[in-house]
Short mmCIF file of C-alpha atoms (C1' of nucleotides) in Angstrom, two decimals:
data_model
loop_
_atom_site.label_atom_id
_atom_site.label_comp_id
_atom_site.label_asym_id
_atom_site.label_seq_id
_atom_site.Cartn_x
_atom_site.Cartn_y
_atom_site.Cartn_z
CA MET A 1 -47.13 130.54 -72.60
CA LYS A 2 -47.63 134.05 -71.33
CA ILE A 3 -44.47 135.77 -70.28
CA ASP A 4 -43.74 139.36 -69.54
CA MET A 5 -40.62 140.96 -70.86
CA PRO A 6 -38.06 141.41 -68.11
CA GLN A 7 -35.59 143.18 -70.36
CA SER A 8 -32.73 142.52 -68.02
CA LYS A 9 -30.38 145.19 -69.17
CA ASN A 10 -29.26 145.55 -65.59
CA LYS A 11 -25.56 145.19 -65.92
CA ALA A 12 -24.95 147.92 -63.42
CA VAL A 13 -27.40 146.62 -60.83
CA LYS A 14 -25.99 143.18 -60.38
CA GLU A 15 -22.38 144.16 -60.50
CA ALA A 16 -21.64 142.24 -57.30
CA LYS A 17 -20.94 139.10 -59.30
CA PRO A 18 -17.42 137.80 -59.72
CA LEU A 19 -18.40 135.33 -62.48
CA SER A 20 -15.62 132.77 -62.17
CA ARG A 21 -13.77 131.32 -65.11
CA ILE A 22 -15.73 128.09 -64.96
CA GLN A 23 -19.03 129.91 -64.65
CA GLU A 24 -18.34 131.97 -67.71
CA ALA A 25 -17.38 128.94 -69.75
CA ASN A 26 -20.44 126.98 -68.71
CA ARG A 27 -22.86 129.81 -69.29
CA LYS A 28 -21.46 130.28 -72.76
CA ALA A 29 -21.66 126.57 -73.51
CA ILE A 30 -25.27 126.54 -72.38
CA LEU A 31 -26.28 129.57 -74.42
CA ASP A 32 -24.52 128.27 -77.51
CA ALA A 33 -26.29 124.97 -77.22
CA ALA A 34 -29.57 126.70 -76.48
CA VAL A 35 -29.58 128.76 -79.67
CA ASP A 36 -29.44 125.66 -81.80
CA VAL A 37 -31.96 123.70 -79.82
CA PHE A 38 -34.48 126.53 -79.57
CA ALA A 39 -34.03 127.33 -83.25
CA VAL A 40 -34.89 123.86 -84.48
CA SER A 41 -37.42 122.90 -81.84
CA GLY A 42 -38.99 126.16 -80.73
CA PHE A 43 -39.48 127.09 -77.11
CA ARG A 44 -41.99 124.40 -76.36
CA GLY A 45 -40.25 121.70 -78.33
CA ALA A 46 -36.87 122.28 -76.79
CA THR A 47 -36.02 120.25 -73.72
CA ILE A 48 -33.65 121.22 -70.95
CA ASP A 49 -32.17 117.76 -71.17
CA GLU A 50 -31.11 118.25 -74.76
CA ILE A 51 -29.62 121.66 -74.15
CA ALA A 52 -27.74 120.29 -71.17
CA SER A 53 -26.52 117.30 -73.08
CA ARG A 54 -25.29 119.45 -75.96
CA ALA A 55 -23.57 121.72 -73.50
CA GLY A 56 -21.88 118.66 -72.01
CA MET A 57 -23.47 118.66 -68.60
CA SER A 58 -26.34 117.26 -66.60
CA LYS A 59 -29.74 118.85 -66.39
CA PRO A 60 -29.51 119.82 -62.72
CA ASN A 61 -26.16 121.35 -63.42
CA LEU A 62 -27.66 123.49 -66.14
CA LEU A 63 -30.41 124.53 -63.77
CA TYR A 64 -27.68 125.60 -61.40
CA TYR A 65 -26.69 128.30 -63.89
CA PHE A 66 -30.11 129.26 -65.20
CA LYS A 67 -33.00 128.71 -62.90
CA SER A 68 -35.56 127.93 -65.60
CA LYS A 69 -36.00 127.11 -69.25
CA GLN A 70 -37.55 130.51 -69.79
CA GLN A 71 -34.57 132.27 -68.36
CA ILE A 72 -32.27 130.56 -70.85
CA TYR A 73 -34.63 131.43 -73.65
CA GLN A 74 -34.83 135.10 -72.73
CA GLN A 75 -31.10 135.34 -72.32
CA VAL A 76 -30.47 133.80 -75.72
CA LEU A 77 -32.99 136.11 -77.33
CA GLU A 78 -31.58 139.24 -75.74
CA GLN A 79 -28.07 138.23 -76.62
CA THR A 80 -28.80 137.80 -80.30
CA LEU A 81 -31.09 140.78 -80.69
CA GLU A 82 -28.28 143.25 -80.44
CA ASP A 83 -26.16 141.70 -83.19
CA TRP A 84 -29.20 141.29 -85.34
CA LEU A 85 -30.18 144.94 -85.23
CA ALA A 86 -26.72 146.48 -85.32
CA PRO A 87 -26.45 146.84 -89.12
CA PHE A 88 -29.91 148.36 -89.24
CA ALA A 89 -29.02 150.95 -86.64
CA ALA A 90 -25.87 151.65 -88.64
CA ILE A 91 -27.73 152.97 -91.67
CA ASP A 92 -26.25 156.41 -92.15
CA PRO A 93 -28.63 159.28 -92.98
CA GLU A 94 -25.71 161.17 -94.51
CA GLY A 95 -24.64 158.37 -96.79
CA ASP A 96 -25.78 157.60 -100.30
CA PRO A 97 -29.20 155.89 -100.06
CA ILE A 98 -28.52 153.13 -102.55
CA GLU A 99 -25.11 152.42 -101.06
CA GLU A 100 -26.41 152.44 -97.48
CA LEU A 101 -29.19 150.03 -98.32
CA ARG A 102 -26.84 147.82 -100.30
CA ARG A 103 -24.59 147.62 -97.30
CA TYR A 104 -27.48 146.81 -94.98
CA ILE A 105 -28.97 144.15 -97.23
CA THR A 106 -25.58 142.57 -97.76
CA ALA A 107 -24.90 142.49 -94.04
CA LYS A 108 -28.24 140.85 -93.31
CA LEU A 109 -27.78 138.26 -96.02
CA GLU A 110 -24.38 137.42 -94.62
CA MET A 111 -25.81 137.02 -91.16
CA SER A 112 -28.52 134.76 -92.49
CA ALA A 113 -25.93 132.61 -94.19
CA LYS A 114 -23.58 132.50 -91.24
CA ARG A 115 -26.00 132.15 -88.36
CA PRO A 116 -29.32 130.87 -89.60
CA GLU A 117 -30.19 129.59 -86.15
CA ALA A 118 -30.35 133.10 -84.77
CA SER A 119 -32.78 134.07 -87.48
CA LYS A 120 -34.92 131.01 -86.91
CA LEU A 121 -34.99 131.76 -83.23
CA PHE A 122 -36.60 135.14 -83.93
CA ALA A 123 -38.92 133.81 -86.55
CA ASN A 124 -40.20 131.25 -84.10
CA GLU A 125 -40.68 133.78 -81.37
CA ILE A 126 -42.57 136.19 -83.59
CA ILE A 127 -44.73 133.62 -85.33
CA HIS A 128 -45.81 132.43 -81.91
CA GLY A 129 -46.93 135.94 -81.03
CA ALA A 130 -43.71 137.32 -79.56
CA PRO A 131 -44.60 136.43 -75.95
CA VAL A 132 -41.13 137.33 -74.72
CA ILE A 133 -39.95 140.17 -76.96
CA GLY A 134 -43.36 141.67 -77.60
CA THR A 135 -42.78 144.81 -75.57
CA PHE A 136 -39.32 145.16 -77.02
CA LEU A 137 -40.82 145.25 -80.49
CA GLN A 138 -43.31 147.91 -79.47
CA THR A 139 -40.72 150.12 -77.82
CA THR A 140 -37.07 149.85 -78.77
CA LEU A 141 -37.58 148.39 -82.22
CA LYS A 142 -40.47 150.69 -83.06
CA ASP A 143 -38.41 153.73 -82.08
CA LEU A 144 -35.51 152.57 -84.20
CA VAL A 145 -37.75 151.89 -87.17
CA ASP A 146 -39.48 155.24 -86.80
CA GLU A 147 -36.09 156.88 -86.92
CA LYS A 148 -35.09 155.05 -90.07
CA THR A 149 -38.40 155.64 -91.81
CA LYS A 150 -37.75 159.36 -91.36
CA VAL A 151 -34.38 158.93 -93.00
CA ILE A 152 -35.86 157.06 -95.93
CA ARG A 153 -38.65 159.59 -96.30
CA HIS A 154 -36.05 162.30 -96.37
CA TRP A 155 -34.17 160.49 -99.11
CA VAL A 156 -37.38 160.13 -101.08
CA GLY A 157 -38.07 163.82 -100.60
CA GLN A 158 -34.66 164.61 -102.01
CA GLY A 159 -35.46 162.54 -105.05
CA LYS A 160 -32.70 160.07 -104.25
CA LEU A 161 -35.17 157.21 -104.04
CA ALA A 162 -38.37 156.40 -105.85
CA PRO A 163 -41.47 157.36 -103.87
CA ILE A 164 -42.07 154.26 -101.73
CA ASP A 165 -43.49 153.78 -98.27
CA PRO A 166 -40.52 153.39 -95.92
CA TYR A 167 -42.23 150.85 -93.66
CA HIS A 168 -42.94 148.48 -96.48
CA LEU A 169 -39.47 148.85 -97.88
CA ILE A 170 -38.06 147.84 -94.52
CA PHE A 171 -40.45 144.92 -94.24
CA LEU A 172 -39.51 143.78 -97.73
CA ILE A 173 -35.83 143.83 -96.86
CA TRP A 174 -36.37 141.99 -93.60
CA ALA A 175 -38.57 139.42 -95.25
CA THR A 176 -36.22 138.71 -98.09
CA THR A 177 -33.00 138.52 -96.16
CA GLN A 178 -34.34 136.38 -93.34
CA HIS A 179 -36.09 134.08 -95.77
CA TYR A 180 -32.75 132.56 -96.74
CA ALA A 181 -32.15 131.55 -93.14
CA ASP A 182 -35.63 130.64 -91.96
CA PHE A 183 -36.69 128.71 -95.04
CA ASP A 184 -33.34 127.20 -95.93
CA VAL A 185 -34.87 123.73 -95.99
CA GLN A 186 -37.38 124.78 -98.60
CA ILE A 187 -34.77 126.61 -100.62
CA ARG A 188 -32.50 123.59 -100.66
CA ALA A 189 -35.39 121.33 -101.58
CA VAL A 190 -36.52 123.53 -104.43
CA ALA A 191 -33.22 124.75 -105.82
CA GLY A 192 -31.80 121.25 -105.55
CA THR A 193 -28.12 120.79 -106.24
CA GLN A 194 -27.74 124.46 -107.06
CA ALA A 195 -28.28 125.52 -103.47
CA GLY A 196 -25.38 123.44 -102.29
CA ARG A 197 -22.85 124.79 -104.75
CA PRO A 198 -20.41 127.39 -103.51
CA GLY A 199 -21.31 130.82 -104.69
CA PHE A 200 -25.00 130.26 -104.20
CA ALA A 201 -25.13 132.80 -101.39
CA GLU A 202 -23.37 135.35 -103.57
CA GLN A 203 -25.75 134.64 -106.41
CA ALA A 204 -28.66 135.15 -104.05
CA ALA A 205 -27.19 138.43 -102.83
CA GLN A 206 -26.68 139.64 -106.36
CA ALA A 207 -30.26 138.83 -107.37
CA VAL A 208 -31.83 140.29 -104.25
CA LEU A 209 -29.79 143.46 -104.47
CA SER A 210 -30.55 143.83 -108.14
CA ILE A 211 -34.29 143.57 -107.72
CA ILE A 212 -34.64 145.70 -104.62
CA LEU A 213 -32.20 148.43 -105.55
CA ASN A 214 -33.55 148.75 -109.06
CA GLY A 215 -37.01 148.70 -107.56
CA ILE A 216 -36.37 151.78 -105.45
CA ARG A 217 -34.03 153.72 -107.71
CA PRO A 218 -35.51 157.08 -108.65
CA ARG A 219 -37.23 156.99 -112.02
CA MET B 1 -53.44 120.48 -109.47
CA LYS B 2 -52.76 117.17 -107.86
CA ILE B 3 -50.67 117.02 -104.79
CA ASP B 4 -49.96 113.71 -103.21
CA MET B 5 -48.41 113.77 -99.82
CA PRO B 6 -45.92 111.11 -98.91
CA GLN B 7 -47.84 110.12 -95.84
CA SER B 8 -51.28 110.24 -97.33
CA LYS B 9 -51.84 106.56 -97.77
CA ASN B 10 -54.92 104.93 -99.06
CA LYS B 11 -57.24 107.37 -100.70
CA ALA B 12 -58.10 105.13 -103.57
CA VAL B 13 -57.90 101.92 -101.58
CA LYS B 14 -60.55 102.93 -99.08
CA GLU B 15 -63.17 103.36 -101.76
CA ALA B 16 -66.33 102.91 -99.73
CA LYS B 17 -66.53 106.15 -97.78
CA PRO B 18 -70.06 107.09 -96.70
CA LEU B 19 -68.97 110.13 -94.61
CA SER B 20 -72.19 110.96 -92.80
CA ARG B 21 -73.48 114.47 -92.25
CA ILE B 22 -72.28 114.53 -88.68
CA GLN B 23 -68.88 113.13 -89.61
CA GLU B 24 -68.33 115.77 -92.22
CA ALA B 25 -69.31 118.55 -89.85
CA ASN B 26 -67.09 117.28 -87.08
CA ARG B 27 -64.07 116.71 -89.27
CA LYS B 28 -64.39 120.22 -90.60
CA ALA B 29 -64.74 121.66 -87.11
CA ILE B 30 -61.64 119.78 -86.01
CA LEU B 31 -59.55 120.86 -88.98
CA ASP B 32 -60.65 124.46 -88.65
CA ALA B 33 -59.71 124.49 -85.00
CA ALA B 34 -56.47 122.67 -85.72
CA VAL B 35 -55.22 125.27 -88.22
CA ASP B 36 -55.41 127.99 -85.61
CA VAL B 37 -53.93 125.96 -82.80
CA PHE B 38 -51.06 124.56 -84.84
CA ALA B 39 -50.36 127.99 -86.31
CA VAL B 40 -49.92 129.73 -82.98
CA SER B 41 -48.41 126.86 -81.00
CA GLY B 42 -46.57 124.77 -83.54
CA PHE B 43 -46.90 121.01 -83.73
CA ARG B 44 -45.26 120.31 -80.44
CA GLY B 45 -46.89 123.15 -78.60
CA ALA B 46 -50.38 122.30 -79.76
CA THR B 47 -52.42 120.01 -77.55
CA ILE B 48 -55.19 117.70 -78.60
CA ASP B 49 -57.21 118.98 -75.70
CA GLU B 50 -57.17 122.51 -77.00
CA ILE B 51 -58.07 121.53 -80.54
CA ALA B 52 -60.89 119.40 -79.23
CA SER B 53 -62.15 122.13 -76.96
CA ARG B 54 -62.11 124.68 -79.79
CA ALA B 55 -63.92 122.24 -82.00
CA GLY B 56 -66.51 121.85 -79.26
CA MET B 57 -65.95 118.24 -78.36
CA SER B 58 -64.07 115.99 -75.99
CA LYS B 59 -60.59 114.71 -76.60
CA PRO B 60 -61.60 111.06 -77.02
CA ASN B 61 -64.23 112.16 -79.46
CA LEU B 62 -61.65 113.97 -81.53
CA LEU B 63 -59.46 110.89 -81.47
CA TYR B 64 -62.44 109.02 -82.84
CA TYR B 65 -62.17 111.01 -86.04
CA PHE B 66 -58.40 111.30 -86.29
CA LYS B 67 -56.40 108.60 -84.67
CA SER B 68 -53.42 110.75 -83.71
CA LYS B 69 -52.19 114.29 -83.38
CA GLN B 70 -49.92 113.76 -86.36
CA GLN B 71 -52.77 112.66 -88.55
CA ILE B 72 -54.63 115.90 -87.86
CA TYR B 73 -51.50 117.84 -88.57
CA GLN B 74 -50.84 116.14 -91.88
CA GLN B 75 -54.43 116.52 -92.94
CA VAL B 76 -54.42 120.22 -92.16
CA LEU B 77 -51.17 120.68 -94.04
CA GLU B 78 -52.39 118.79 -97.09
CA GLN B 79 -55.64 120.68 -97.11
CA THR B 80 -54.02 124.08 -97.14
CA LEU B 81 -51.17 123.29 -99.52
CA GLU B 82 -53.37 123.14 -102.55
CA ASP B 83 -54.96 126.55 -102.03
CA TRP B 84 -51.62 127.99 -101.21
CA LEU B 85 -49.95 126.88 -104.42
CA ALA B 86 -52.85 127.32 -106.80
CA PRO B 87 -52.09 130.91 -107.82
CA PHE B 88 -48.47 129.97 -108.40
CA ALA B 89 -49.44 127.13 -110.67
CA ALA B 90 -51.76 129.51 -112.48
CA ILE B 91 -48.96 131.72 -113.74
CA ASP B 92 -49.52 131.75 -117.49
CA PRO B 93 -46.48 131.42 -119.76
CA GLU B 94 -48.45 133.07 -122.53
CA GLY B 95 -49.48 136.08 -120.51
CA ASP B 96 -47.66 139.36 -120.04
CA PRO B 97 -44.86 138.79 -117.53
CA ILE B 98 -45.44 141.89 -115.45
CA GLU B 99 -49.18 141.33 -115.40
CA GLU B 100 -48.85 137.65 -114.52
CA LEU B 101 -46.51 138.39 -111.65
CA ARG B 102 -48.70 141.25 -110.45
CA ARG B 103 -51.62 138.90 -110.34
CA TYR B 104 -49.64 136.27 -108.47
CA ILE B 105 -48.22 138.68 -105.91
CA THR B 106 -51.61 140.25 -105.34
CA ALA B 107 -53.20 136.86 -104.84
CA LYS B 108 -50.58 135.83 -102.31
CA LEU B 109 -50.86 139.06 -100.40
CA GLU B 110 -54.61 138.64 -100.23
CA MET B 111 -54.21 135.13 -98.92
CA SER B 112 -51.78 136.33 -96.30
CA ALA B 113 -54.23 138.96 -95.17
CA LYS B 114 -57.22 136.66 -95.18
CA ARG B 115 -55.75 133.50 -93.75
CA PRO B 116 -52.53 134.27 -91.92
CA GLU B 117 -52.83 131.07 -89.89
CA ALA B 118 -52.33 128.96 -92.98
CA SER B 119 -49.13 130.80 -93.75
CA LYS B 120 -47.90 130.48 -90.19
CA LEU B 121 -48.61 126.79 -90.30
CA PHE B 122 -46.22 126.37 -93.22
CA ALA B 123 -43.63 128.67 -91.79
CA ASN B 124 -43.58 126.62 -88.64
CA GLU B 125 -43.32 123.36 -90.50
CA ILE B 126 -40.47 124.56 -92.67
CA ILE B 127 -38.50 126.31 -89.95
CA HIS B 128 -38.60 123.09 -87.99
CA GLY B 129 -37.06 121.22 -90.91
CA ALA B 130 -40.19 120.23 -92.82
CA PRO B 131 -40.47 116.80 -91.16
CA VAL B 132 -43.86 116.15 -92.71
CA ILE B 133 -43.81 117.93 -96.07
CA GLY B 134 -40.11 117.48 -96.75
CA THR B 135 -40.50 115.02 -99.58
CA PHE B 136 -43.34 117.03 -101.01
CA LEU B 137 -41.02 120.01 -101.27
CA GLN B 138 -38.37 117.93 -103.01
CA THR B 139 -40.76 116.42 -105.52
CA THR B 140 -44.01 118.13 -106.37
CA LEU B 141 -43.01 121.64 -105.38
CA LYS B 142 -39.59 121.36 -106.97
CA ASP B 143 -41.12 120.21 -110.23
CA LEU B 144 -43.58 123.06 -110.18
CA VAL B 145 -40.86 125.58 -109.45
CA ASP B 146 -38.62 124.15 -112.16
CA GLU B 147 -41.45 124.61 -114.59
CA LYS B 148 -41.99 128.22 -113.61
CA THR B 149 -38.30 129.06 -113.63
CA LYS B 150 -38.25 127.96 -117.26
CA VAL B 151 -41.12 130.31 -117.97
CA ILE B 152 -39.36 133.21 -116.29
CA ARG B 153 -36.13 132.43 -118.06
CA HIS B 154 -38.00 132.45 -121.33
CA TRP B 155 -39.45 135.85 -120.52
CA VAL B 156 -36.00 137.12 -119.68
CA GLY B 157 -34.70 135.73 -122.95
CA GLN B 158 -37.40 137.61 -124.82
CA GLY B 159 -36.31 140.80 -123.12
CA LYS B 160 -39.62 141.14 -121.32
CA LEU B 161 -37.94 141.04 -117.92
CA ALA B 162 -34.61 142.29 -116.63
CA PRO B 163 -31.99 139.53 -116.43
CA ILE B 164 -32.59 138.06 -113.00
CA ASP B 165 -32.24 134.55 -111.59
CA PRO B 166 -35.73 133.01 -111.60
CA TYR B 167 -35.20 131.07 -108.38
CA HIS B 168 -34.30 134.11 -106.37
CA LEU B 169 -37.15 136.09 -107.85
CA ILE B 170 -39.55 133.40 -106.69
CA PHE B 171 -37.96 133.28 -103.26
CA LEU B 172 -38.20 137.04 -102.96
CA ILE B 173 -41.88 136.97 -103.81
CA TRP B 174 -42.57 134.15 -101.39
CA ALA B 175 -40.61 135.82 -98.64
CA THR B 176 -42.26 139.18 -99.03
CA THR B 177 -45.83 138.05 -99.35
CA GLN B 178 -45.71 135.55 -96.52
CA HIS B 179 -43.94 138.01 -94.27
CA TYR B 180 -47.15 139.95 -93.84
CA ALA B 181 -48.84 136.87 -92.43
CA ASP B 182 -46.03 135.21 -90.50
CA PHE B 183 -44.67 138.34 -88.88
CA ASP B 184 -47.92 140.22 -88.43
CA VAL B 185 -47.19 140.70 -84.75
CA GLN B 186 -43.93 142.44 -85.53
CA ILE B 187 -45.52 144.52 -88.27
CA ARG B 188 -48.28 145.66 -85.97
CA ALA B 189 -45.79 146.44 -83.23
CA VAL B 190 -43.54 148.45 -85.51
CA ALA B 191 -46.06 150.20 -87.73
CA GLY B 192 -48.19 150.99 -84.71
CA THR B 193 -51.58 152.52 -85.33
CA GLN B 194 -50.98 152.58 -89.07
CA ALA B 195 -51.14 148.82 -89.33
CA GLY B 196 -54.63 148.76 -87.88
CA ARG B 197 -56.12 151.32 -90.21
CA PRO B 198 -58.20 150.10 -93.11
CA GLY B 199 -56.33 150.29 -96.36
CA PHE B 200 -53.08 149.16 -94.80
CA ALA B 201 -53.14 145.92 -96.74
CA GLU B 202 -53.73 147.81 -99.97
CA GLN B 203 -50.91 150.18 -99.14
CA ALA B 204 -48.65 147.20 -98.53
CA ALA B 205 -49.66 145.65 -101.83
CA GLN B 206 -48.99 148.86 -103.67
CA ALA B 207 -45.53 149.23 -102.15
CA VAL B 208 -44.53 145.61 -102.66
CA LEU B 209 -45.76 145.57 -106.24
CA SER B 210 -44.03 148.83 -106.98
CA ILE B 211 -40.64 147.69 -105.71
CA ILE B 212 -40.68 144.20 -107.16
CA LEU B 213 -42.19 145.01 -110.52
CA ASN B 214 -39.94 148.01 -111.06
CA GLY B 215 -37.07 145.86 -109.89
CA ILE B 216 -37.58 143.33 -112.66
CA ARG B 217 -38.82 145.53 -115.47
CA PRO B 218 -36.47 145.40 -118.44
CA ARG B 219 -34.05 148.28 -118.48
"C1'" DC C 1 -90.37 99.04 -80.68
"C1'" DA C 2 -86.20 96.50 -80.54
"C1'" DA C 3 -81.69 96.12 -82.16
"C1'" DT C 4 -77.79 97.33 -84.56
"C1'" DT C 5 -74.76 100.76 -85.53
"C1'" DG C 6 -72.66 105.16 -84.95
"C1'" DC C 7 -71.22 108.82 -81.78
"C1'" DT C 8 -69.57 110.63 -77.24
"C1'" DT C 9 -67.16 110.79 -72.94
"C1'" DG C 10 -65.29 110.06 -67.96
"C1'" DA C 11 -61.77 107.68 -66.11
"C1'" DC C 12 -57.46 105.98 -66.63
"C1'" DC C 13 -52.47 104.82 -68.10
"C1'" DG C 14 -47.62 105.44 -69.45
"C1'" DT C 15 -44.35 108.73 -70.80
"C1'" DT C 16 -42.16 112.99 -71.04
"C1'" DT C 17 -40.49 116.85 -68.94
"C1'" DG C 18 -39.62 121.09 -66.02
"C1'" DG C 19 -37.89 121.57 -61.79
"C1'" DT C 20 -36.16 120.20 -56.73
"C1'" DC C 21 -33.03 118.31 -53.29
"C1'" DA C 22 -29.73 116.27 -50.64
"C1'" DA C 23 -25.56 114.52 -51.01
"C1'" DA C 24 -21.24 113.77 -53.34
"C1'" DA C 25 -17.23 115.54 -55.90
"C1'" DT C 26 -14.20 119.19 -56.91
"C1'" DG C 27 -11.67 123.22 -56.25
"C1'" DA C 28 -9.75 127.31 -53.46
"C1'" DA C 29 -7.65 129.15 -49.44
"C1'" DC C 30 -4.99 128.73 -45.52
"C1'" DG D 1 -3.90 118.60 -44.97
"C1'" DT D 2 -7.99 120.73 -43.27
"C1'" DT D 3 -11.75 123.67 -44.11
"C1'" DC D 4 -15.06 126.00 -46.58
"C1'" DA D 5 -17.37 127.32 -50.81
"C1'" DT D 6 -18.41 126.03 -55.36
"C1'" DT D 7 -19.83 122.78 -58.74
"C1'" DT D 8 -22.02 118.44 -60.16
"C1'" DT D 9 -25.35 114.78 -60.29
"C1'" DG D 10 -28.55 110.66 -59.22
"C1'" DA D 11 -32.92 110.18 -57.58
"C1'" DC D 12 -37.17 111.95 -57.29
"C1'" DC D 13 -41.72 114.68 -57.81
"C1'" DA D 14 -45.79 116.79 -59.91
"C1'" DA D 15 -47.95 118.32 -63.92
"C1'" DA D 16 -49.00 117.94 -68.69
"C1'" DC D 17 -49.99 115.33 -72.44
"C1'" DG D 18 -50.92 111.66 -76.08
"C1'" DG D 19 -53.54 107.97 -76.38
"C1'" DT D 20 -56.82 103.87 -74.74
"C1'" DC D 21 -61.03 101.70 -73.14
"C1'" DA D 22 -65.29 100.38 -71.67
"C1'" DA D 23 -69.56 101.96 -71.08
"C1'" DG D 24 -73.21 105.37 -72.00
"C1'" DC D 25 -76.01 107.90 -75.32
"C1'" DA D 26 -78.17 108.92 -79.86
"C1'" DA D 27 -79.77 107.60 -84.46
"C1'" DT D 28 -80.95 104.89 -87.92
"C1'" DT D 29 -83.14 100.67 -89.61
"C1'" DG D 30 -86.25 96.91 -89.83
#
DNA sequence: CAATTGCTTGACCGTTTGGTCAAAATGAAC
DNA sequence: GTTCATTTTGACCAAACGGTCAAGCAATTG
């Protein structure tokens, strides 16, 4: 599975597209179904038939809207990437470090709880070598991370955070927050009844925030 | 540590097992190849042909040693599980909490660096709903985790650790350490040249240990 | 050496699956 | 209601893949 990243951000280019009511509805139904199917089965494991069936249409009909399985996959990935990164981009260099990071971690934990499929979708893609979003990671994401590492380094320089490597702090936050989505099966298996009880997500947030924030507080 | 897999049938029943020199070599070659292939392609994406080819033999020959793709998969999973959990099981209730956890985290980070495929194998299995090791998670692993949560709770009670929920501490450690293996592509893409330099793993270990250990030190 | 057993593989089969196509059904426009 | 474009699908194809089988090859044994 070798794919090059098309990065179809060409909204302006293909503006000669009316996109009828029925088209819009069907595309949405397909993409919604696709997130779930790709998340649980991976790219290879997912079948067009299942996506079509979940979207309430026949396979050829689905292929009428997206000309290949890959195209659906890329579209779904692109669509979710933006939401996923938004809270990270929103980290404010002028804000209080601890508060900014608390807000970011909380937002990511909420996303993991609310849309675990999106997280699993990424996890799958990256574990398999990021064949589709590889160049995105090396360009857009790297730039964004570089920007934020500067911010964190600045905070450290000001003595507002303990001296830690910004990259690894970011990785630790990503790892921890996404873990609750990607490994939910393991968490439920291990935590047993506790994981099902309401308030579990809040308890998780409290624990994660406590450890990380105390871990980076200036000493 | 004894780990019995749900699917692993007759180990004791099939007592007479000669296991010739050539058999042993071939089985090992197959399993070694299988770890890599399953790790990068997932169960569904992996093909018997590729495993066989990497192991240097024909597909029918591979099927002579393992009668199905699933059997290889289960075997590989079982084989790696023990190593993977050993350092966790080795956490000593009598030892110093901070030192015990430092040892555990360091061991897991080293495993992630040395054998990332093993970690990816698990990640894949769990993200896809743990179809094979599901019951293992609910039984053996849960018991082990319950045991260790008691230890951590005891430490907290003695005032040797800050008051944190043991489950979430364990999840945080798992998440962080495995992240370096499972998401290595993303880490390399984002950290750029830095990630390639020697000493990067040590730098990661230092940062992770610093944040986590300071995060749980009694205050 | 002969013979029994263990090891290896080319050829093959049935199924799944991504994708095509022509034709039918539906809707929009007049 | 007629016409034209859009939407939908049953039937089909080719490739990939898991798994089988019979026959060939190597090794061990007596």
